[in-house]
Amino acid sequence: MSKKDAAVELRNITKTFGSVVANENVNLEIYKGEILALLGENGSGKTTLMNMLSGIYFPDSGEISIDGEPVVIKNPRDAFRLGIGMVHQHFKLIDVLTATENIILGLDGKLNIKEATAKIREICDKYGFEVDPNQKIYDMSVSQKQTVEIVKVLFRGAEILILDEPTAVLTPQETEKLFKVLRAMRDDGKAIVIITHKMHEVESLSDRVAVLRHGEYIGDMETKETNAQEMTNMMVGHAVTLNIERPEPVDPKPRIVVKNLTVKNEEGIVKLDDVSFTANSGEILGIAGISGCGQKELLEAIAGLQKAETGSIEYIRSDGSVESLIGKDPLEIADMGVTLSFVPEDRLGMGLVGNMDLADNMMLRSFRRGKSMFTDRKAPAKLAKSVVEELDVVTPNISTPVRRLSGGNVQKILVGREISSSPKVLLTAYAVRGLDINSSYTIYDLINRQKKKGVAVVFVGEDLDVLLQISDRILVLCGGKVSGIVDGRTADKNQVGLMMTKVGGEKNE
Amino acid sequence: MIDLVTFIPRAIGQGIPLLYGCTGEILTEKSGNLNLGIPGVMYVGAISGVIGSFLYENSVGAGNPLNGFLAIMIPMVCSLIGSLIMGLIYCFLTVTLRANQNVTGLAMTTFGVGFGNFFGGSLIKLSGADVPSVALTRTSNFFSVSLPFAKNLGWFGKIFLSYGFLAYLGIVVALIAGYMLKHTRVGLHLRAVGEGPSTADAAGISVSKYKYVATCIGCMIAGLGGLYYVMDYACGVWSNDAFGDRGWLAIALVIFTIWSPNIAIFASILFGGLYIVYLYIPSGIDHMELKELYKMIPYVVTLVVLVITSMRDKKENQPPASLGLSYFREER
């Protein structure tokens, strides 16, 4: 290995938010011409650490050196001047402005859109980006927005590039394209830091990994010399098993029967077209499909949040009596005694109220209970406490607003609340999106426990490997149509992948 | 029918205070601050100018002529300082202390109106007049000087050239604000601060600085609207509560103009016309109480525009995305 030049050195960096320690005495080097993967569980302080490099936060103590020179980064402007650029997990773009306007935002000098546009085209040609500089951000797809973010960083002449979970929202093809660009930039001599939870990405992209745990620096190693198991153990601090168990379904009986369901969205576009399936008790029904193929509408239709055009949704009780769920709102469904839990895709939009604390969020499910006009606050507080304990939620206390927690912890609270009502049906959409590997396995485990209790689980997922490991049966959606239902134990990844892109998949039987 | 040559100048006279208030509030809102204190700011702008000119007139004495330059500059500077202080209070509370903008704004309006009426009442007592008003006719004469040849140009002069300098200044300020927002880097940054402060912050723009400066300049512009109303439109006569609800109308105008100072120029004149159109309905008809309905027109029009812009749902016509929210960098 040739001698490496440290582009950035962090020495004893500490940062606290109130009583929460986000980073404690972190030491880290970032080298030129290298891709460093920064690993850690949710809330282990990866993003906070990188935010201190990009000038968003200011460290409480510690020292940062760039190219060997000690520097003080007080604000993002200082960071740009030092050649540090960060692509944030939640894009920092203004919707109503064009790509060019967003890229030149914050720079000095006379406003010259034409000149800037020309320079942007030049950068795009160099690295092979496809961006229309005059397009408004709100017209762009997620991957286009991300491209704009990267161009923005390059436009400022960044030598040190930080990407915070860049692939969370990309399709596999888009991810591959991004990685190609990142490798090209590495070969160009730039220092690159990538924060990600996906182990196979770490293995295929990075040269070195550094691990944080509970805000502390644990260590680093060459990617070639390690593996997913070792990295995960380092992140979690003890050995974990990376297997998803799949217990045999116990006495499966039809619980939800959907027949010929057709749903249109607000613009009148057909999102679900003639969908029929059965979800059995004690079984996990996986839903696969490219995102936006009707998964959201399907779950919402069952939960009573989405109006159906035609078709029927029936709930079959344990004693065999049948209730129709169609045309009923969630309250009416609950009044019928149908216990249905829904973990929506949009956690802080539909699932929880960000500004309310843990206990109050628990109460969202139970506030109607009780005879007196006053709400019962004790039970939700107790529930919140037990969820925090059982699921290892990292939070200062149960009176912290939910939005202050990291994504994984928010998800644990939501899932914890939903399963606490001991449902008969559990609907989950992208239950592990944005979660670190350990939290993900905790969630899988929780879902499996529900299955063993005889709950009918509908599990919408994006990671095919996981779907194939956890589901008993997999329903594949393609453009709102049922492409097929396959057995999770015998199905093959390629077959499901083909069915996702073409109704029925390849006919090879 | 309505006599346009007399109606239009009156509509413009009514419109100019609205234009100042509206331009000021647009700049403020573009920074993400919803300043509902504008009606109060306009009161303070007006009374500050009145106090300045009252003291100057008294110090010169009744018989002696006023110095034209000082007669204009003293009320102007007093008015600007008064409304600047209002802007600074608002910013300190909402930007530095991150207080709720709506509550702060409403408090500022209550305070501003009370401030105006208190000092207005005091001045009325001091001047010992028989009527409940202070007349600063001598100062007003300087403010309402129109171009000398305007009288010789018939209807053209009457409609376009018969106003005091503050009316033209109002239009120039609106044009400058419109150009600044659209074509300069400062304008781009200001819009970014109002749309996404965390984005602007990450791009190296000082959010607090932009909020402070935009809000304070906005308040100063709005304050001039109050000054114009007293010194030019009302011929230098201050009486308590005479300014009425024009400040609220200015805020309604911001929505009507979909945050564009250029549209504000025409919209404010239109609103000015709608504001006084009830004076021009034929008198002597049976139901004079219907007049009150005409006074509603500006507000009804604003509601209609709100409905239309919401229905069309064009992103550019929506309010700044973080309007009314305070920003704290380390908030998660």
PDB file of C-alpha atoms in Angstrom, chain B residues 41-140:
ATOM      1  CA  VAL B  41     -45.757  49.294  12.000  1.00  0.00           C
ATOM      2  CA  MET B  42     -47.638  51.579   9.609  1.00  0.00           C
ATOM      3  CA  TYR B  43     -49.259  53.348  12.580  1.00  0.00           C
ATOM      4  CA  VAL B  44     -45.877  53.800  14.215  1.00  0.00           C
ATOM      5  CA  GLY B  45     -44.388  55.028  10.934  1.00  0.00           C
ATOM      6  CA  ALA B  46     -47.158  57.598  10.666  1.00  0.00           C
ATOM      7  CA  ILE B  47     -47.119  58.853  14.253  1.00  0.00           C
ATOM      8  CA  SER B  48     -43.304  59.017  14.332  1.00  0.00           C
ATOM      9  CA  GLY B  49     -43.393  61.285  11.313  1.00  0.00           C
ATOM     10  CA  VAL B  50     -46.172  63.332  12.894  1.00  0.00           C
ATOM     11  CA  ILE B  51     -44.225  63.744  16.135  1.00  0.00           C
ATOM     12  CA  GLY B  52     -41.118  64.836  14.226  1.00  0.00           C
ATOM     13  CA  SER B  53     -42.918  67.356  12.145  1.00  0.00           C
ATOM     14  CA  PHE B  54     -44.996  68.618  15.120  1.00  0.00           C
ATOM     15  CA  LEU B  55     -41.835  69.339  17.086  1.00  0.00           C
ATOM     16  CA  TYR B  56     -40.192  70.978  14.068  1.00  0.00           C
ATOM     17  CA  GLU B  57     -43.200  73.171  13.289  1.00  0.00           C
ATOM     18  CA  ASN B  58     -43.417  74.259  16.926  1.00  0.00           C
ATOM     19  CA  SER B  59     -39.705  75.017  17.152  1.00  0.00           C
ATOM     20  CA  VAL B  60     -39.873  77.216  14.064  1.00  0.00           C
ATOM     21  CA  GLY B  61     -42.890  79.082  15.416  1.00  0.00           C
ATOM     22  CA  ALA B  62     -46.228  79.905  13.877  1.00  0.00           C
ATOM     23  CA  GLY B  63     -45.255  82.935  11.843  1.00  0.00           C
ATOM     24  CA  ASN B  64     -41.950  81.848  10.334  1.00  0.00           C
ATOM     25  CA  PRO B  65     -41.646  79.853   7.089  1.00  0.00           C
ATOM     26  CA  LEU B  66     -40.398  76.243   7.236  1.00  0.00           C
ATOM     27  CA  ASN B  67     -37.188  75.082   5.605  1.00  0.00           C
ATOM     28  CA  GLY B  68     -38.383  72.789   2.792  1.00  0.00           C
ATOM     29  CA  PHE B  69     -35.566  70.281   3.142  1.00  0.00           C
ATOM     30  CA  LEU B  70     -35.944  69.910   6.901  1.00  0.00           C
ATOM     31  CA  ALA B  71     -39.757  69.846   6.682  1.00  0.00           C
ATOM     32  CA  ILE B  72     -39.482  66.727   4.542  1.00  0.00           C
ATOM     33  CA  MET B  73     -36.411  65.069   6.006  1.00  0.00           C
ATOM     34  CA  ILE B  74     -37.333  65.318   9.701  1.00  0.00           C
ATOM     35  CA  PRO B  75     -40.661  63.447   9.403  1.00  0.00           C
ATOM     36  CA  MET B  76     -39.135  60.972   6.938  1.00  0.00           C
ATOM     37  CA  VAL B  77     -36.193  60.114   9.168  1.00  0.00           C
ATOM     38  CA  CYS B  78     -38.423  59.949  12.273  1.00  0.00           C
ATOM     39  CA  SER B  79     -40.837  57.661  10.457  1.00  0.00           C
ATOM     40  CA  LEU B  80     -38.028  55.386   9.228  1.00  0.00           C
ATOM     41  CA  ILE B  81     -36.476  55.168  12.685  1.00  0.00           C
ATOM     42  CA  GLY B  82     -39.833  54.443  14.303  1.00  0.00           C
ATOM     43  CA  SER B  83     -40.652  51.597  11.950  1.00  0.00           C
ATOM     44  CA  LEU B  84     -37.068  50.300  12.062  1.00  0.00           C
ATOM     45  CA  ILE B  85     -37.367  49.935  15.820  1.00  0.00           C
ATOM     46  CA  MET B  86     -40.610  48.017  15.330  1.00  0.00           C
ATOM     47  CA  GLY B  87     -38.814  45.751  12.852  1.00  0.00           C
ATOM     48  CA  LEU B  88     -35.933  45.180  15.245  1.00  0.00           C
ATOM     49  CA  ILE B  89     -38.304  44.269  18.079  1.00  0.00           C
ATOM     50  CA  TYR B  90     -40.116  41.823  15.821  1.00  0.00           C
ATOM     51  CA  CYS B  91     -36.864  40.247  14.624  1.00  0.00           C
ATOM     52  CA  PHE B  92     -35.367  40.039  18.086  1.00  0.00           C
ATOM     53  CA  LEU B  93     -38.450  38.189  19.299  1.00  0.00           C
ATOM     54  CA  THR B  94     -38.981  35.866  16.343  1.00  0.00           C
ATOM     55  CA  VAL B  95     -35.475  35.316  14.927  1.00  0.00           C
ATOM     56  CA  THR B  96     -33.215  35.567  17.954  1.00  0.00           C
ATOM     57  CA  LEU B  97     -35.626  34.273  20.596  1.00  0.00           C
ATOM     58  CA  ARG B  98     -37.671  32.186  18.098  1.00  0.00           C
ATOM     59  CA  ALA B  99     -41.019  33.306  19.468  1.00  0.00           C
ATOM     60  CA  ASN B 100     -44.168  32.413  17.566  1.00  0.00           C
ATOM     61  CA  GLN B 101     -44.474  34.765  14.609  1.00  0.00           C
ATOM     62  CA  ASN B 102     -48.259  35.056  14.577  1.00  0.00           C
ATOM     63  CA  VAL B 103     -48.510  35.922  18.245  1.00  0.00           C
ATOM     64  CA  THR B 104     -45.618  38.371  18.014  1.00  0.00           C
ATOM     65  CA  GLY B 105     -47.090  40.012  14.928  1.00  0.00           C
ATOM     66  CA  LEU B 106     -50.532  40.439  16.427  1.00  0.00           C
ATOM     67  CA  ALA B 107     -49.002  41.862  19.589  1.00  0.00           C
ATOM     68  CA  MET B 108     -46.980  44.308  17.477  1.00  0.00           C
ATOM     69  CA  THR B 109     -50.155  45.476  15.746  1.00  0.00           C
ATOM     70  CA  THR B 110     -51.989  45.998  19.012  1.00  0.00           C
ATOM     71  CA  PHE B 111     -48.953  47.782  20.378  1.00  0.00           C
ATOM     72  CA  GLY B 112     -48.417  49.921  17.270  1.00  0.00           C
ATOM     73  CA  VAL B 113     -52.023  51.080  17.066  1.00  0.00           C
ATOM     74  CA  GLY B 114     -52.039  51.874  20.773  1.00  0.00           C
ATOM     75  CA  PHE B 115     -48.712  53.672  20.475  1.00  0.00           C
ATOM     76  CA  GLY B 116     -50.062  55.774  17.626  1.00  0.00           C
ATOM     77  CA  ASN B 117     -53.273  56.662  19.400  1.00  0.00           C
ATOM     78  CA  PHE B 118     -51.525  57.435  22.678  1.00  0.00           C
ATOM     79  CA  PHE B 119     -49.051  59.873  21.177  1.00  0.00           C
ATOM     80  CA  GLY B 120     -51.643  61.154  18.731  1.00  0.00           C
ATOM     81  CA  GLY B 121     -53.931  61.904  21.664  1.00  0.00           C
ATOM     82  CA  SER B 122     -51.073  63.562  23.534  1.00  0.00           C
ATOM     83  CA  LEU B 123     -50.248  65.793  20.591  1.00  0.00           C
ATOM     84  CA  ILE B 124     -53.900  66.739  20.224  1.00  0.00           C
ATOM     85  CA  LYS B 125     -53.927  67.777  23.897  1.00  0.00           C
ATOM     86  CA  LEU B 126     -50.651  69.695  23.436  1.00  0.00           C
ATOM     87  CA  SER B 127     -51.850  71.568  20.388  1.00  0.00           C
ATOM     88  CA  GLY B 128     -55.010  72.566  22.262  1.00  0.00           C
ATOM     89  CA  ALA B 129     -57.158  72.250  19.165  1.00  0.00           C
ATOM     90  CA  ASP B 130     -60.968  72.224  19.369  1.00  0.00           C
ATOM     91  CA  VAL B 131     -61.282  69.233  17.024  1.00  0.00           C
ATOM     92  CA  PRO B 132     -59.791  65.825  17.955  1.00  0.00           C
ATOM     93  CA  SER B 133     -56.964  66.042  15.445  1.00  0.00           C
ATOM     94  CA  VAL B 134     -53.537  67.566  14.861  1.00  0.00           C
ATOM     95  CA  ALA B 135     -53.182  69.570  11.679  1.00  0.00           C
ATOM     96  CA  LEU B 136     -49.687  69.807  10.211  1.00  0.00           C
ATOM     97  CA  THR B 137     -50.777  71.611   7.095  1.00  0.00           C
ATOM     98  CA  ARG B 138     -47.519  73.464   6.627  1.00  0.00           C
ATOM     99  CA  THR B 139     -45.456  70.253   6.525  1.00  0.00           C
ATOM    100  CA  SER B 140     -48.087  68.572   4.411  1.00  0.00           C
TER     101      SER B 140
END
